[in-house]
mmCIF file of C-alpha atoms and ligand atoms in Angstrom:
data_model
loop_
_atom_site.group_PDB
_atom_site.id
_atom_site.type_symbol
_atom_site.label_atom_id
_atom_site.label_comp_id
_atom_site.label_asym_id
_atom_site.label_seq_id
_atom_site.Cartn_x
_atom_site.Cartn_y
_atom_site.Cartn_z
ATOM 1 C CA UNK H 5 -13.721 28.969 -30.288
ATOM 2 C CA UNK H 6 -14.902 28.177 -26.959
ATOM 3 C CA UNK H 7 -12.738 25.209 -25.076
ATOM 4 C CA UNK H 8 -16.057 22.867 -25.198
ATOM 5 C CA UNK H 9 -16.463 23.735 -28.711
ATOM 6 C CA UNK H 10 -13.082 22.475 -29.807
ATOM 7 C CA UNK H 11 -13.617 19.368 -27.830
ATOM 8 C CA UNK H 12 -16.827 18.721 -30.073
ATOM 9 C CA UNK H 13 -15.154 19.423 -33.171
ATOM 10 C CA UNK H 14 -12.584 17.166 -32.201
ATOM 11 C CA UNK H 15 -15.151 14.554 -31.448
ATOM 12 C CA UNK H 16 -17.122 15.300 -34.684
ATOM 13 C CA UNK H 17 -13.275 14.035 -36.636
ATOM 14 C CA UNK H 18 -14.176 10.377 -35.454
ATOM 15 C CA UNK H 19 -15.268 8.684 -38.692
ATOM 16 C CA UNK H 20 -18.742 7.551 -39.125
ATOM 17 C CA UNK H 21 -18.574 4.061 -40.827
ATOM 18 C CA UNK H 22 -20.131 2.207 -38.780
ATOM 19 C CA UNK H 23 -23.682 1.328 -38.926
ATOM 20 C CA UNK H 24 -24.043 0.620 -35.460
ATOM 21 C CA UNK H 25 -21.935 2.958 -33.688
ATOM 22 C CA UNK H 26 -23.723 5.431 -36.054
ATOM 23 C CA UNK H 27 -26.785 4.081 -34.170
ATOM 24 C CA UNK H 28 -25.441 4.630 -31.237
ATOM 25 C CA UNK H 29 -24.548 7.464 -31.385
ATOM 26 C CA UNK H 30 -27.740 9.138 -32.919
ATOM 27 C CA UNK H 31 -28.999 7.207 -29.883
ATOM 28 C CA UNK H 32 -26.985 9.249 -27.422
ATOM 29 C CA UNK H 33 -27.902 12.649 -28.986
ATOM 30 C CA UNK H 34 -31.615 11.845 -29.361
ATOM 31 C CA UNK H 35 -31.614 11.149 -25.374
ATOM 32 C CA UNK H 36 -29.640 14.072 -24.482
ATOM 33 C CA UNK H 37 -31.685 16.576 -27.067
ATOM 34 C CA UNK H 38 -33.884 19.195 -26.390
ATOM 35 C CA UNK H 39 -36.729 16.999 -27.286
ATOM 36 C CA UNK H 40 -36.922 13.044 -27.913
ATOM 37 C CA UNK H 41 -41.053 12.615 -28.091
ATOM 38 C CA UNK H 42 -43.144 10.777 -29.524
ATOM 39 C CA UNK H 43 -44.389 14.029 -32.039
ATOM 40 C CA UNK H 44 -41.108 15.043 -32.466
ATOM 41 C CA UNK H 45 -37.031 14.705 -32.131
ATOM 42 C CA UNK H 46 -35.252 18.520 -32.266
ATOM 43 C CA UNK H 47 -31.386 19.025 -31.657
ATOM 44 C CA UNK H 48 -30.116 22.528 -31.323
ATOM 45 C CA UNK H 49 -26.548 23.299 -31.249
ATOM 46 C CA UNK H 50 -24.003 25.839 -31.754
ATOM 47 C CA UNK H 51 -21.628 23.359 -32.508
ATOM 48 C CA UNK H 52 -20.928 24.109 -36.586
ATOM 49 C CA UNK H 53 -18.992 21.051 -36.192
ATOM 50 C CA UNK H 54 -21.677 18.918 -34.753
ATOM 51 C CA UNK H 55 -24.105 20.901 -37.221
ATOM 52 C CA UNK H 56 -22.205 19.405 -40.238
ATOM 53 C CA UNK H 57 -21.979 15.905 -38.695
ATOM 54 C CA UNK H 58 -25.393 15.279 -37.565
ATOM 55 C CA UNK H 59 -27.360 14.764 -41.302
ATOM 56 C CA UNK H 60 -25.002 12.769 -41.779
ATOM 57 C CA UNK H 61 -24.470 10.203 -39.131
ATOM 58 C CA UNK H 62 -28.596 10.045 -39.315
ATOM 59 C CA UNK H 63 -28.448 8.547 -42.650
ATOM 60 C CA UNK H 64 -25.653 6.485 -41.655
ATOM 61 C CA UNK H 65 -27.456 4.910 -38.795
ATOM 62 C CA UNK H 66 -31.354 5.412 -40.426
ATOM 63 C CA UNK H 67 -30.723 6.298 -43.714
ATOM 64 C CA UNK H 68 -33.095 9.207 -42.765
ATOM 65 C CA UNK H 69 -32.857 12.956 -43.598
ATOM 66 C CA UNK H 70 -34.333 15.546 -41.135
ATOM 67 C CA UNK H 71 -37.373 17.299 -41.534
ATOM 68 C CA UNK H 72 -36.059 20.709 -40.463
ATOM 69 C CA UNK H 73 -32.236 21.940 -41.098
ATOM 70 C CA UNK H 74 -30.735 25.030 -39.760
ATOM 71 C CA UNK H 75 -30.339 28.082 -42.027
ATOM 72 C CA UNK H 76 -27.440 30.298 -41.805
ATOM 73 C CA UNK H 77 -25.503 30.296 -38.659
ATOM 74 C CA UNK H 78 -25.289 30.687 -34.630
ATOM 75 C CA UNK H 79 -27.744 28.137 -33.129
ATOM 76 C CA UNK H 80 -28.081 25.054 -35.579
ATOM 77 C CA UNK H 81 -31.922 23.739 -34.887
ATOM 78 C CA UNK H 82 -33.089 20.349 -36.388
ATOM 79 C CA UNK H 83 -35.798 18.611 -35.862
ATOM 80 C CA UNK H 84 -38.005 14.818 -37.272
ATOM 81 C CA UNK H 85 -41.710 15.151 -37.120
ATOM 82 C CA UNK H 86 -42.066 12.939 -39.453
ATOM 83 C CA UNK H 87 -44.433 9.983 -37.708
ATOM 84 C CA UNK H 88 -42.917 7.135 -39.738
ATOM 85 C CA UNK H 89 -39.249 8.292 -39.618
ATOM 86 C CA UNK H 90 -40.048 8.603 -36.164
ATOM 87 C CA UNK H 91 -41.819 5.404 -35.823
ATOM 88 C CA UNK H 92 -38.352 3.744 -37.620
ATOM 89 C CA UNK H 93 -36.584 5.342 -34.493
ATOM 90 C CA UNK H 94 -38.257 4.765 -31.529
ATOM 91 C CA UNK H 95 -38.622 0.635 -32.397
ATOM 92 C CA UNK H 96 -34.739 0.551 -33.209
ATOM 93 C CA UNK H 97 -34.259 1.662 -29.676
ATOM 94 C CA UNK H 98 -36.885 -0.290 -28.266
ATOM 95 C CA UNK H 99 -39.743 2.058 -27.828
ATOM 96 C CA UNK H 100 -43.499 2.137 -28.716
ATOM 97 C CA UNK H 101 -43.975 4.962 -30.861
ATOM 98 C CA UNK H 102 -46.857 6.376 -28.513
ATOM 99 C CA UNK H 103 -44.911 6.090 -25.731
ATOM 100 C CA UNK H 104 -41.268 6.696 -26.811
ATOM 101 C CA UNK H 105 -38.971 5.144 -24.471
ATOM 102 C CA UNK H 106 -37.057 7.540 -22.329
ATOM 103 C CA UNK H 107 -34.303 4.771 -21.007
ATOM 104 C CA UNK H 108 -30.986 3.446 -22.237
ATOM 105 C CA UNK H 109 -31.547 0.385 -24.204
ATOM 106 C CA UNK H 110 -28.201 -1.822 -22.966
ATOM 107 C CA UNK H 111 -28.336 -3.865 -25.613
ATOM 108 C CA UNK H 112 -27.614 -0.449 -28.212
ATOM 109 C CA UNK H 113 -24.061 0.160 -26.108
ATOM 110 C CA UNK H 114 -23.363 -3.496 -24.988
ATOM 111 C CA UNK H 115 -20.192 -2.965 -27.965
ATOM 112 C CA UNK H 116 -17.188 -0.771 -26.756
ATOM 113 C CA UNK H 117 -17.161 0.795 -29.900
ATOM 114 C CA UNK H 118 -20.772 1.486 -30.113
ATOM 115 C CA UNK H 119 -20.732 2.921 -26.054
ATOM 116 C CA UNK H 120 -18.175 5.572 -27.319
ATOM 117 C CA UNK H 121 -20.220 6.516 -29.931
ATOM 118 C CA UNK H 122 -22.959 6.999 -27.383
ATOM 119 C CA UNK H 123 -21.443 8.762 -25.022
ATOM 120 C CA UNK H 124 -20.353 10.842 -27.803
ATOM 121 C CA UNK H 125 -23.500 11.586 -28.757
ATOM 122 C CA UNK H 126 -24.963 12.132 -25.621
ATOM 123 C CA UNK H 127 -21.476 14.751 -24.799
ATOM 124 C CA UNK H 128 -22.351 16.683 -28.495
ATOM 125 C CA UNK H 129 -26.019 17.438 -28.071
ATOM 126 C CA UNK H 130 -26.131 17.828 -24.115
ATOM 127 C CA UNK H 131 -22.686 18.168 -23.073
ATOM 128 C CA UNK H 132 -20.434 21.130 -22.082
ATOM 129 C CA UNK H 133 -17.086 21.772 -20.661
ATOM 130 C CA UNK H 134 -15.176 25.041 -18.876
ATOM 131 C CA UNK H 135 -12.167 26.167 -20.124
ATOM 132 C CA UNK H 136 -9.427 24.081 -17.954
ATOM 133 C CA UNK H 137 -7.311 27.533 -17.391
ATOM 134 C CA UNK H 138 -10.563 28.731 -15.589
ATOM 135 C CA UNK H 139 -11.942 25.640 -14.113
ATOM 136 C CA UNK H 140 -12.466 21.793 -13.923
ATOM 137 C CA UNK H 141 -16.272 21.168 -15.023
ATOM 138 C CA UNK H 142 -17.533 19.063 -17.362
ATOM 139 C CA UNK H 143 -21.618 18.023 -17.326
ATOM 140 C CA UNK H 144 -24.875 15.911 -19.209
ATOM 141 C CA UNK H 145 -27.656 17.328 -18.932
ATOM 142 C CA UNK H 146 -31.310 15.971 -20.172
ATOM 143 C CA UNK H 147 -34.636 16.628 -18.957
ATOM 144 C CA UNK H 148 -34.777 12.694 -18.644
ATOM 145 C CA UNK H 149 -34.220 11.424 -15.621
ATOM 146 C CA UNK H 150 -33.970 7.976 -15.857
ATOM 147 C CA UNK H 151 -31.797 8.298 -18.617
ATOM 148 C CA UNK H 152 -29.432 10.107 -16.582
ATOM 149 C CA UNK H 153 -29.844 7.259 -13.796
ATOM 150 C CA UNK H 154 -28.916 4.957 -16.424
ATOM 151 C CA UNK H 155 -26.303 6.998 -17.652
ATOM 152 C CA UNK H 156 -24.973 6.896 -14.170
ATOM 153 C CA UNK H 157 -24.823 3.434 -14.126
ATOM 154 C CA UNK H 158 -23.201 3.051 -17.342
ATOM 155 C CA UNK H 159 -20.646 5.159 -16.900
ATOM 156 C CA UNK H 160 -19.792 3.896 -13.105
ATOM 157 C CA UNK H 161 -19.413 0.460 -15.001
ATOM 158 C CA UNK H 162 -17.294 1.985 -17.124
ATOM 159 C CA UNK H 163 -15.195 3.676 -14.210
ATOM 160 C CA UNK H 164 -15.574 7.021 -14.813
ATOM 161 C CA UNK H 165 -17.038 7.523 -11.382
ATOM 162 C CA UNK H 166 -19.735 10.319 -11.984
ATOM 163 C CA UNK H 167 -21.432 12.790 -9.995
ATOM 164 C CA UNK H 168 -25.365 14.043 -10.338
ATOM 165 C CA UNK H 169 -27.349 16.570 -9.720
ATOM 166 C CA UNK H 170 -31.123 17.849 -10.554
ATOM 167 C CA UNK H 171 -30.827 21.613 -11.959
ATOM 168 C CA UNK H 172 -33.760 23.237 -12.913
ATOM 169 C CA UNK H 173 -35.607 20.279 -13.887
ATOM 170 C CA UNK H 174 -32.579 18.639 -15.289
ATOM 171 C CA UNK H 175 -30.768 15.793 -14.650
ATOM 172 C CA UNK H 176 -26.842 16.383 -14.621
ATOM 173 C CA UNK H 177 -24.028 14.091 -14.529
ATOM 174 C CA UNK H 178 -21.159 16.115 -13.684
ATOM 175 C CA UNK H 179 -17.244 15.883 -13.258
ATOM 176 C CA UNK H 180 -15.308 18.356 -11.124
ATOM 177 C CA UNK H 181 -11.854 16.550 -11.069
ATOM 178 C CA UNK H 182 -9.404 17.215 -13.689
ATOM 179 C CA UNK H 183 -8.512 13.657 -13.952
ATOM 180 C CA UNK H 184 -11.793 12.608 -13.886
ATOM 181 C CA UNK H 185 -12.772 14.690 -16.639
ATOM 182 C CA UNK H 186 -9.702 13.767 -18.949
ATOM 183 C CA UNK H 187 -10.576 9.810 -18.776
ATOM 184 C CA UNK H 188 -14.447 11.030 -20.030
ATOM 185 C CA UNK H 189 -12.903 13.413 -22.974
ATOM 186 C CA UNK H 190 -10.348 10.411 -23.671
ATOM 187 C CA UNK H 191 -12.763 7.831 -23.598
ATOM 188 C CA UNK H 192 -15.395 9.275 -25.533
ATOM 189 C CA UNK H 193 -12.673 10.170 -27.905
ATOM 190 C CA UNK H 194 -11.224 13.333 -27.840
ATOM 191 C CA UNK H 195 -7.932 12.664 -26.548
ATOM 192 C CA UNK H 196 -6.643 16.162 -27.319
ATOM 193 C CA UNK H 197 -9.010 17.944 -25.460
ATOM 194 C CA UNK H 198 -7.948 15.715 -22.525
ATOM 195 C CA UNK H 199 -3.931 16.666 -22.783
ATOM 196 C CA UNK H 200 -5.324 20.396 -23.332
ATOM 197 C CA UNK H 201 -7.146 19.897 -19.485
ATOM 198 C CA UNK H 202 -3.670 17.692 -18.520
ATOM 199 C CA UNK H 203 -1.365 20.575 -19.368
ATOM 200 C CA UNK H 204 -3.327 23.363 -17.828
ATOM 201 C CA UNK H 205 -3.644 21.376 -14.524
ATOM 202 C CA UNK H 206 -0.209 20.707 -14.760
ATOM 203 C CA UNK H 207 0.673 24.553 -15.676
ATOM 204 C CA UNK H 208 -1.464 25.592 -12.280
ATOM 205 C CA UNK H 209 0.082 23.061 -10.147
ATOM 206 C CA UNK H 210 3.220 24.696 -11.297
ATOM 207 C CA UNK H 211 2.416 28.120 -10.627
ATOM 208 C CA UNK H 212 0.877 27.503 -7.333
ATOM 209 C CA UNK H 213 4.714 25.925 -6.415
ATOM 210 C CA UNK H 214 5.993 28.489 -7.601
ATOM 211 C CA UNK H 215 3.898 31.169 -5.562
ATOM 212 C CA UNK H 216 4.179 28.847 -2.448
ATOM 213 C CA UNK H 217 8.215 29.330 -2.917
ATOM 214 C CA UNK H 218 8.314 33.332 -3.584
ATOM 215 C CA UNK H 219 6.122 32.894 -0.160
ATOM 216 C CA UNK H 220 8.620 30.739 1.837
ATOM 217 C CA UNK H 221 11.005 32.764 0.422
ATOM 218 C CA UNK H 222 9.696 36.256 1.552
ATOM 219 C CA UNK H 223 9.321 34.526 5.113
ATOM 220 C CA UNK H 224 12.925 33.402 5.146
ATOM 221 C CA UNK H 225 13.965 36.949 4.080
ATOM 222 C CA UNK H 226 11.775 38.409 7.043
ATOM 223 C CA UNK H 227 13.572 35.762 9.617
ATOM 224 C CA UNK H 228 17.011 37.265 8.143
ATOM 225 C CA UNK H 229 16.112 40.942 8.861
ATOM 226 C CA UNK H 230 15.023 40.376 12.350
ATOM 227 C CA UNK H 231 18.127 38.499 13.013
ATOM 228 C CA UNK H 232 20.383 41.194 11.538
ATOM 229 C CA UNK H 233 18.965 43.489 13.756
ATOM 230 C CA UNK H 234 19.193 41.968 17.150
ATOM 231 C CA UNK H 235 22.717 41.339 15.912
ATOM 232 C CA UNK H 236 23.340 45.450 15.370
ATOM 233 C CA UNK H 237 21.300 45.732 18.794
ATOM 234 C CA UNK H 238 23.545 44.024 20.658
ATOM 235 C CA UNK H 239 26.752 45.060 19.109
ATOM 236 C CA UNK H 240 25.336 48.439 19.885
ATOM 237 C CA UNK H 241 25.144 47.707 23.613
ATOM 238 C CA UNK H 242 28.331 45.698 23.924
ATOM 239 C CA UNK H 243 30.027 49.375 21.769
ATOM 240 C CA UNK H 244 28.492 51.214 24.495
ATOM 241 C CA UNK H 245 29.406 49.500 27.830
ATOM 242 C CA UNK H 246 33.067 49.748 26.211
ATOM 243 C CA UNK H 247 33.090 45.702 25.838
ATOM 244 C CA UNK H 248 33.267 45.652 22.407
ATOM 245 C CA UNK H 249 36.864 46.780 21.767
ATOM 246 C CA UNK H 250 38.056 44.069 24.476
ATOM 247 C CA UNK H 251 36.912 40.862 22.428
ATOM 248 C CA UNK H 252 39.126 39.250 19.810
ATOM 249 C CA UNK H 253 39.912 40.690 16.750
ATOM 250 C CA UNK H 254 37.769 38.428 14.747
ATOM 251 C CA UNK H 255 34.584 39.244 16.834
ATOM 252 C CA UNK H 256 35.474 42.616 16.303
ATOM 253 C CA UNK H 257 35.505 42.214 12.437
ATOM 254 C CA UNK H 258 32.559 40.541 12.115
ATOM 255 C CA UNK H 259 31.092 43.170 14.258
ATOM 256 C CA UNK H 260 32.034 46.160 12.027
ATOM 257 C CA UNK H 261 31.106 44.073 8.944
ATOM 258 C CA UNK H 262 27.300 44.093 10.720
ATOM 259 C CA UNK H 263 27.216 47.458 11.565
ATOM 260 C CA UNK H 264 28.636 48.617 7.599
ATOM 261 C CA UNK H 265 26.304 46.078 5.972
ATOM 262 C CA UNK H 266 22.877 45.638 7.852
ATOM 263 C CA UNK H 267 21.226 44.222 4.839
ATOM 264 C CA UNK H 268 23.722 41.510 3.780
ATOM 265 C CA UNK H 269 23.053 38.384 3.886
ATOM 266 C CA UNK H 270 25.360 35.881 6.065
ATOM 267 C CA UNK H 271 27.490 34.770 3.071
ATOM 268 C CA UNK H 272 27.715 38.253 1.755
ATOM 269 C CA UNK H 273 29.379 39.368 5.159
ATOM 270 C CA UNK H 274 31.238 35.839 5.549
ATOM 271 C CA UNK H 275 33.329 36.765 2.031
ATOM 272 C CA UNK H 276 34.078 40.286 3.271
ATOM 273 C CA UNK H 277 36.142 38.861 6.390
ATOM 274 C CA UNK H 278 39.741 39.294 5.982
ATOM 275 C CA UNK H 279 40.112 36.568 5.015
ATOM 276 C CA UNK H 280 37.014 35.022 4.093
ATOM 277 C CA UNK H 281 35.190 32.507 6.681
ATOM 278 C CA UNK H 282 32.181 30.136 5.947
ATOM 279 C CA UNK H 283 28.783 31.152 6.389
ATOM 280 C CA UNK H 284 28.994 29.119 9.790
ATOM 281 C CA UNK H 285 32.059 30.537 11.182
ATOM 282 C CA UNK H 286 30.296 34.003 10.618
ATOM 283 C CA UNK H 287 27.065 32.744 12.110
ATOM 284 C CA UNK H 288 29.092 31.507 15.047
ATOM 285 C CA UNK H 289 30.767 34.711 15.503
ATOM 286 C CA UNK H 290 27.399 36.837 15.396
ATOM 287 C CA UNK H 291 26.028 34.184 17.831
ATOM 288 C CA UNK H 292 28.693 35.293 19.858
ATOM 289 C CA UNK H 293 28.062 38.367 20.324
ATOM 290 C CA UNK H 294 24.878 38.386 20.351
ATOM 291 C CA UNK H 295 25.399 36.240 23.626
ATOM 292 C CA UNK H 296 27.995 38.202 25.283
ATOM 293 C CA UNK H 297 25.613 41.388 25.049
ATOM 294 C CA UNK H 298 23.044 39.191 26.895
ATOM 295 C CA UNK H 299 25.357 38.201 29.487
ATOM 296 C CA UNK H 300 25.169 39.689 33.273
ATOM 297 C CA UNK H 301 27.897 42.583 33.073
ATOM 298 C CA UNK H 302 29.354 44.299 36.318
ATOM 299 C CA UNK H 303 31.733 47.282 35.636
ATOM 300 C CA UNK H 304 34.713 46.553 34.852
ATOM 301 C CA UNK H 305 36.364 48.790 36.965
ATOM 302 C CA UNK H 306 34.191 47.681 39.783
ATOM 303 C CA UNK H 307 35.842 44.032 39.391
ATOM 304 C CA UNK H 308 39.190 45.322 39.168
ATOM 305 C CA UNK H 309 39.108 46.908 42.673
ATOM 306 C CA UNK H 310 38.118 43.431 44.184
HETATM 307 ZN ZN1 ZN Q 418 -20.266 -0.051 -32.902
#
């Protein structure tokens, strides 16, 4: 099952025993259907979940049946053309019959309970989500638009803090934030879903740490090469100017650990002194040389003659 079709099976577990939220929530799928008119209301889903729900949260709220139910399975259609069921509709919500009205009655969601229900209506007939391991989107969409103003406004009172768009003729209330879109799926009751889009934000923030370390840590690895070899470099030079057998023993330890050992690391050659050093005396002692090979050098045998 699709991600957005588990969160609307999840939302189709709330109970229905309510005649009000029932109402309110037949309210919310009639305004985000494919078609709230004044001939006719018709809800397709795919949702087998919502499909199973729907008859009966109409006769909860109306005590209604519809006039078309789907057959067999896929896309679930349903549809009232009924003029009086339709009639017993539109002036619950406020509307003349003719001219069914196409805006949020307040007074339908002025209960918390009954603006979940809503909203939960509105999410299971026009809703859909992305899967959180692909992406954070969750969107309304109805061909009403001053529904979805309302909608807006409703749900930026509620602090959800929205965004909208027109697409294709539709209105769309959209989320694009992770956190954003958990408080909707929690509020409109499917907490689940929203620990489902929790974890798998949490799971990419975790990989992206992870990636950003391996990074650093290929860097730091990169720094260490270059450093071992302007260490060999200059032992080289101070080997041939016949320096390097002059300087203390200890430089000239550390010195033939380097040249053995190119590719260990600092501690590695630090335990293979005789005896062992800290990382820091080593790093001293290949600062050391490193210096000396950079320092002016006359002959030796030129100086002695002076
Ligand atoms: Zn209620």
């Amino acid at each position: 099952m699709s991600f957005a079709g588990e969160v609307k099976a999840e939302l189709c577990r709330a109970p229905h025993s309510r005649k009000c939220c029932a109402q309110a929530e037949c309210y919310g799928i009639f305004l985000y259907s494919n078609t709230f008119s004044a001939g006719e209301v018709r809800i397709i889903t795919e949702s087998a979940a919502f499909a199973q729900r729907l008859p009966l949260i109409l006769k909860k709220a109306f005590k209604l049946s519809f006039d078309r139910v789907p057959e067999g399975e896929g896309k679930y259609i349903f549809s009232i053309t009924d003029p009086q069921k339709l009639s017993i509709i539109q002036q619950l919500f406020g509307g003349d019959p003719k001219t069914p009205a196409l805006h949020i009655n307040f007074g339908i969601v002025e209960e918390s309970c009954c603006r979940t229900a809503f909203l939960r209506g509105a999410f299971l007939a026009g809703g859909s989500v992305t899967d959180p391991r692909k992406g954070y989107h969750l969107e309304l969409a109805t061909s009403h638009l001053s529904v979805s103003r309302e909608m807006l406004a409703l749900m930026r009172e509620m602090e959800l803090e929205p965004k909208a768009a027109q697409r294709k003729g539709n209105a769309v209330i959209y989320f694009k934030q992770s956190d954003r879109i958990e408080d909707f799926l929690t509020s409109i009751g499917a907490p689940l879903a929203a620990m489902e889009v929790m974890n798998a934000k949490l799971e990419k923030d975790l990989r992206g740490s992870v990636n950003r370390r391996v990074n650093c840590d290929a860097a730091n690895l990169d720094k260490a090469v270059e450093a071992a070899m302007v260490q060999m470099e200059a032992i080289r030079k101070l080997e041939e100017q016949g320096r390097l057998a002059a300087l203390p023993e200890k430089l000239r330890e550390t010195a033939r650990l380097r040249l053995e050992h190119p590719e260990d690391t600092l501690s590695q050659l630090a335990q293979q002194c005789d005896p062992p050093v800290t990382k820091s005396a080593l790093n001293h002692r290949l600062r050391k040389l490193v210096e000396l090979s950079r320092e002016e050098w006359e002959d030796g045998g030129a100086r002695e003659k002076n």
